[in-house]
Amino acid sequence: MSKTDLMITLQPAGREVFPGKIFCIGRNYESHARELGNALPVKPVVFMKGRNALLPHGATVPFPTHGNDLQHEAELVILIGKTGKNIQVSDAESYIAGYGLGLDLTLRDVQSELKKGGLPWEIAKAFDGSAPLGQFTEQVSAVENLEIKCEINGDLRQHGFCRNMIFSVPELISYLSGIFTLEPGDLIFTGTPEGVGPINPGDHVKVSISEIGSTTFIFSS
Ligand code: MG
């Protein structure tokens, strides 16, 4: 993939940003933690993906072949705009360059096996094309008001509100920056509401977040 293919375009001005590190937060909505039988986290559950997980806009999403149960997790994605370390919760918003949407694709069968063994999740979570991105915008009125929906072939599967996050976006930025230096272009997948489920070859998965927009991801058949 060329560098141009991966640029994130921020609406409305069309400013382009090259993506950096990709942080993902697990179990950040109580309803989703419970549907997978997980305990509620007392601090953020963090994992990472590489740029291999991104796809050029409009590209068909490839089906991974090392597992059988590919699942959708529709998520609000935060784009970091400046370098920061040990950021205070009260300053965190000034480090945000944009708000977007994406899918944290997961091979659930592979992840379940890894979890049983207490092993890292990367092969279930960070494979090629596992973090397709959609629309991004520079501003939203308030993160708490954002509403997330995920539809497959027109059927509503996930529906939630960002106000139901266990750790808020400023808390996530503060926590991550205490461990990792945040840099312009870094992305944070902020977790998924309940309703995750399987994707089949050829499915059209539409993710919508109010104030940001919607993107339909088409999976290979
Ligand atoms: Mg997720």
Tab-separated table of C-alpha atoms and ligand atoms in Angstrom:
chain	number	residue	atom	x	y	z
A	1	MET	CA	0.000	0.000	0.000
A	2	SER	CA	1.324	3.437	-0.832
A	3	LYS	CA	1.428	6.196	1.760
A	4	THR	CA	-1.250	8.130	-0.157
A	5	ASP	CA	-3.631	5.155	0.037
A	6	LEU	CA	-3.611	5.300	3.824
A	7	MET	CA	-4.060	9.051	4.371
A	8	ILE	CA	-6.967	9.969	6.649
A	9	THR	CA	-9.031	12.870	5.287
A	10	LEU	CA	-10.545	15.128	7.912
A	11	GLN	CA	-13.831	16.774	6.971
A	12	PRO	CA	-14.939	19.455	6.418
A	13	ALA	CA	-11.652	21.104	5.331
A	14	GLY	CA	-10.136	17.992	3.735
A	15	ARG	CA	-6.875	18.083	5.722
A	16	GLU	CA	-4.909	14.849	5.327
A	17	VAL	CA	-3.107	12.995	8.120
A	18	PHE	CA	-0.884	9.921	7.882
A	19	PRO	CA	-1.870	7.280	10.444
A	20	GLY	CA	0.549	6.225	13.169
A	21	LYS	CA	0.153	3.764	16.009
A	22	ILE	CA	-3.236	2.083	16.380
A	23	PHE	CA	-4.431	1.578	19.948
A	24	CYS	CA	-7.581	-0.430	20.631
A	25	ILE	CA	-9.563	-0.534	23.846
A	26	GLY	CA	-11.373	-3.747	24.762
A	27	ARG	CA	-14.448	-4.151	26.994
A	28	ASN	CA	-15.164	-0.420	27.189
A	29	TYR	CA	-18.950	-0.790	27.192
A	30	GLU	CA	-20.521	-2.749	30.025
A	31	SER	CA	-23.175	-4.286	27.744
A	32	HIS	CA	-20.496	-5.677	25.405
A	33	ALA	CA	-18.191	-6.927	28.188
A	34	ARG	CA	-21.161	-8.839	29.596
A	35	GLU	CA	-22.275	-10.315	26.259
A	36	LEU	CA	-18.822	-11.951	25.937
A	37	GLY	CA	-18.876	-13.083	29.573
A	38	ASN	CA	-15.997	-10.799	30.613
A	39	ALA	CA	-15.593	-9.061	33.977
A	40	LEU	CA	-15.788	-5.258	33.884
A	41	PRO	CA	-12.310	-3.727	33.630
A	42	VAL	CA	-10.887	-1.640	36.484
A	43	LYS	CA	-8.419	-0.015	34.070
A	44	PRO	CA	-8.507	0.160	30.255
A	45	VAL	CA	-7.848	-3.082	28.348
A	46	VAL	CA	-5.325	-2.080	25.659
A	47	PHE	CA	-4.052	-3.856	22.567
A	48	MET	CA	-2.480	-2.562	19.350
A	49	LYS	CA	-2.632	-3.113	15.614
A	50	GLY	CA	-0.105	-2.135	12.940
A	51	ARG	CA	-0.680	-0.127	9.759
A	52	ASN	CA	-1.092	-3.480	7.950
A	53	ALA	CA	-4.552	-3.503	9.575
A	54	LEU	CA	-5.638	-0.423	7.585
A	55	LEU	CA	-7.097	-0.540	4.071
A	56	PRO	CA	-7.291	2.063	1.323
A	57	HIS	CA	-10.694	3.787	1.260
A	58	GLY	CA	-13.283	1.861	-0.672
A	59	ALA	CA	-11.185	-1.312	-0.812
A	60	THR	CA	-12.999	-4.622	-0.416
A	61	VAL	CA	-12.267	-6.022	3.046
A	62	PRO	CA	-10.464	-9.363	2.697
A	63	PHE	CA	-11.580	-12.383	4.713
A	64	PRO	CA	-8.767	-13.784	6.856
A	65	THR	CA	-8.205	-17.513	6.331
A	66	HIS	CA	-6.717	-18.479	9.720
A	67	GLY	CA	-10.060	-18.574	11.552
A	68	ASN	CA	-13.770	-19.180	10.976
A	69	ASP	CA	-15.748	-16.598	12.937
A	70	LEU	CA	-15.009	-13.080	11.695
A	71	GLN	CA	-16.984	-10.560	13.770
A	72	HIS	CA	-17.779	-6.853	13.514
A	73	GLU	CA	-17.060	-4.351	16.274
A	74	ALA	CA	-18.201	-0.872	15.229
A	75	GLU	CA	-16.213	1.802	17.056
A	76	LEU	CA	-15.594	5.517	17.483
A	77	VAL	CA	-11.973	6.184	16.481
A	78	ILE	CA	-10.023	9.134	17.887
A	79	LEU	CA	-7.255	10.744	15.804
A	80	ILE	CA	-4.439	12.328	17.817
A	81	GLY	CA	-3.201	15.706	16.592
A	82	LYS	CA	-0.080	16.493	18.613
A	83	THR	CA	2.682	14.806	20.570
A	84	GLY	CA	1.963	14.176	24.241
A	85	LYS	CA	3.149	12.243	27.266
A	86	ASN	CA	1.493	12.106	30.713
A	87	ILE	CA	-1.499	14.105	29.485
A	88	GLN	CA	-3.971	15.227	32.154
A	89	VAL	CA	-7.623	14.251	31.676
A	90	SER	CA	-8.516	17.960	31.723
A	91	ASP	CA	-6.082	18.674	28.809
A	92	ALA	CA	-6.862	15.568	26.767
A	93	GLU	CA	-9.347	17.114	24.373
A	94	SER	CA	-6.708	19.522	23.025
A	95	TYR	CA	-4.752	16.496	21.716
A	96	ILE	CA	-7.629	15.347	19.500
A	97	ALA	CA	-7.418	16.202	15.791
A	98	GLY	CA	-10.471	14.281	14.682
A	99	TYR	CA	-13.278	11.834	15.328
A	100	GLY	CA	-13.924	8.939	12.998
A	101	LEU	CA	-15.451	5.524	12.645
A	102	GLY	CA	-13.987	2.131	12.009
A	103	LEU	CA	-14.312	-1.599	12.471
A	104	ASP	CA	-12.202	-3.523	14.967
A	105	LEU	CA	-12.488	-6.827	13.098
A	106	THR	CA	-12.000	-9.873	15.270
A	107	LEU	CA	-11.632	-13.585	14.608
A	108	ARG	CA	-13.714	-14.553	17.632
A	109	ASP	CA	-12.934	-18.286	17.501
A	110	VAL	CA	-9.197	-17.583	17.417
A	111	GLN	CA	-9.512	-14.984	20.204
A	112	SER	CA	-11.498	-17.370	22.427
A	113	GLU	CA	-8.738	-19.995	22.148
A	114	LEU	CA	-6.058	-17.408	22.969
A	115	LYS	CA	-8.033	-16.107	25.954
A	116	LYS	CA	-8.346	-19.648	27.332
A	117	GLY	CA	-4.576	-19.988	27.205
A	118	GLY	CA	-3.931	-16.507	28.600
A	119	LEU	CA	-2.119	-15.648	25.352
A	120	PRO	CA	-1.846	-12.341	23.429
A	121	TRP	CA	-4.657	-11.514	20.964
A	122	GLU	CA	-2.731	-10.174	17.976
A	123	ILE	CA	-3.407	-12.996	15.527
A	124	ALA	CA	-7.131	-12.696	16.297
A	125	LYS	CA	-7.184	-8.907	16.101
A	126	ALA	CA	-4.292	-7.376	14.149
A	127	PHE	CA	-4.236	-9.297	10.842
A	128	ASP	CA	-4.155	-7.539	7.458
A	129	GLY	CA	-7.271	-5.431	6.910
A	130	SER	CA	-8.512	-5.828	10.502
A	131	ALA	CA	-9.022	-2.107	11.124
A	132	PRO	CA	-10.809	-0.547	8.140
A	133	LEU	CA	-11.522	3.156	8.662
A	134	GLY	CA	-14.403	5.283	7.424
A	135	GLN	CA	-15.326	8.945	7.695
A	136	PHE	CA	-13.459	11.405	9.937
A	137	THR	CA	-14.471	14.864	11.061
A	138	GLU	CA	-12.571	17.569	12.945
A	139	GLN	CA	-15.286	18.480	15.425
A	140	VAL	CA	-18.244	17.011	17.250
A	141	SER	CA	-20.508	18.858	19.703
A	142	ALA	CA	-19.899	16.348	22.552
A	143	VAL	CA	-18.555	12.801	22.430
A	144	GLU	CA	-21.163	11.675	24.990
A	145	ASN	CA	-23.957	12.447	22.531
A	146	LEU	CA	-22.560	10.351	19.684
A	147	GLU	CA	-24.721	7.423	18.631
A	148	ILE	CA	-23.141	4.349	16.997
A	149	LYS	CA	-24.968	1.959	14.686
A	150	CYS	CA	-23.849	-1.063	12.732
A	151	GLU	CA	-26.045	-2.630	10.076
A	152	ILE	CA	-25.358	-5.749	8.037
A	153	ASN	CA	-27.114	-5.895	4.683
A	154	GLY	CA	-29.632	-3.400	6.090
A	155	ASP	CA	-30.309	-5.191	9.418
A	156	LEU	CA	-29.438	-3.256	12.587
A	157	ARG	CA	-26.971	-5.304	14.684
A	158	GLN	CA	-25.276	-2.822	17.026
A	159	HIS	CA	-26.682	0.340	18.546
A	160	GLY	CA	-25.118	2.300	21.377
A	161	PHE	CA	-24.136	5.690	22.732
A	162	CYS	CA	-20.613	6.884	23.507
A	163	ARG	CA	-21.831	8.137	26.883
A	164	ASN	CA	-21.945	4.486	27.937
A	165	MET	CA	-18.190	4.023	27.659
A	166	ILE	CA	-16.669	2.773	30.915
A	167	PHE	CA	-13.548	4.935	30.338
A	168	SER	CA	-14.261	8.242	28.583
A	169	VAL	CA	-12.162	9.471	25.653
A	170	PRO	CA	-10.196	11.961	27.857
A	171	GLU	CA	-9.536	9.178	30.392
A	172	LEU	CA	-8.287	6.879	27.625
A	173	ILE	CA	-5.952	9.553	26.228
A	174	SER	CA	-4.596	10.285	29.692
A	175	TYR	CA	-4.093	6.599	30.524
A	176	LEU	CA	-2.419	5.688	27.210
A	177	SER	CA	-0.138	8.731	27.302
A	178	GLY	CA	1.193	7.670	30.693
A	179	ILE	CA	2.597	4.544	29.023
A	180	PHE	CA	3.094	5.410	25.332
A	181	THR	CA	4.126	8.742	23.824
A	182	LEU	CA	1.173	9.820	21.683
A	183	GLU	CA	2.039	11.320	18.304
A	184	PRO	CA	0.136	13.051	15.502
A	185	GLY	CA	-1.674	10.425	13.439
A	186	ASP	CA	-2.059	7.915	16.270
A	187	LEU	CA	-5.496	6.326	16.405
A	188	ILE	CA	-7.537	5.052	19.340
A	189	PHE	CA	-10.357	2.561	18.719
A	190	THR	CA	-12.498	3.278	21.773
A	191	GLY	CA	-14.431	0.011	22.144
A	192	THR	CA	-17.689	-1.377	20.862
A	193	PRO	CA	-21.246	-1.447	22.182
A	194	GLU	CA	-23.211	-4.695	22.445
A	195	GLY	CA	-24.459	-6.664	19.462
A	196	VAL	CA	-21.211	-7.985	17.965
A	197	GLY	CA	-21.672	-10.936	15.663
A	198	PRO	CA	-20.488	-12.798	12.582
A	199	ILE	CA	-19.835	-11.390	9.127
A	200	ASN	CA	-20.328	-13.572	6.057
A	201	PRO	CA	-18.517	-13.323	2.723
A	202	GLY	CA	-20.068	-10.658	0.507
A	203	ASP	CA	-21.754	-8.831	3.423
A	204	HIS	CA	-22.174	-5.060	3.376
A	205	VAL	CA	-21.396	-3.729	6.854
A	206	LYS	CA	-22.529	-0.131	7.380
A	207	VAL	CA	-21.148	1.777	10.360
A	208	SER	CA	-22.774	5.117	11.248
A	209	ILE	CA	-21.903	7.580	13.976
A	210	SER	CA	-24.026	10.685	14.420
A	211	GLU	CA	-22.214	13.956	13.523
A	212	ILE	CA	-19.454	11.949	11.780
A	213	GLY	CA	-21.217	10.108	8.967
A	214	SER	CA	-21.483	6.580	7.710
A	215	THR	CA	-19.332	4.182	5.714
A	216	THR	CA	-20.279	0.863	4.135
A	217	PHE	CA	-17.561	-1.771	4.192
A	218	ILE	CA	-17.930	-4.489	1.554
A	219	PHE	CA	-16.420	-7.872	2.391
A	220	SER	CA	-14.877	-10.169	-0.176
A	221	SER	CA	-17.112	-12.982	-1.381
B	1	MG	MG	-13.087	-3.681	19.844
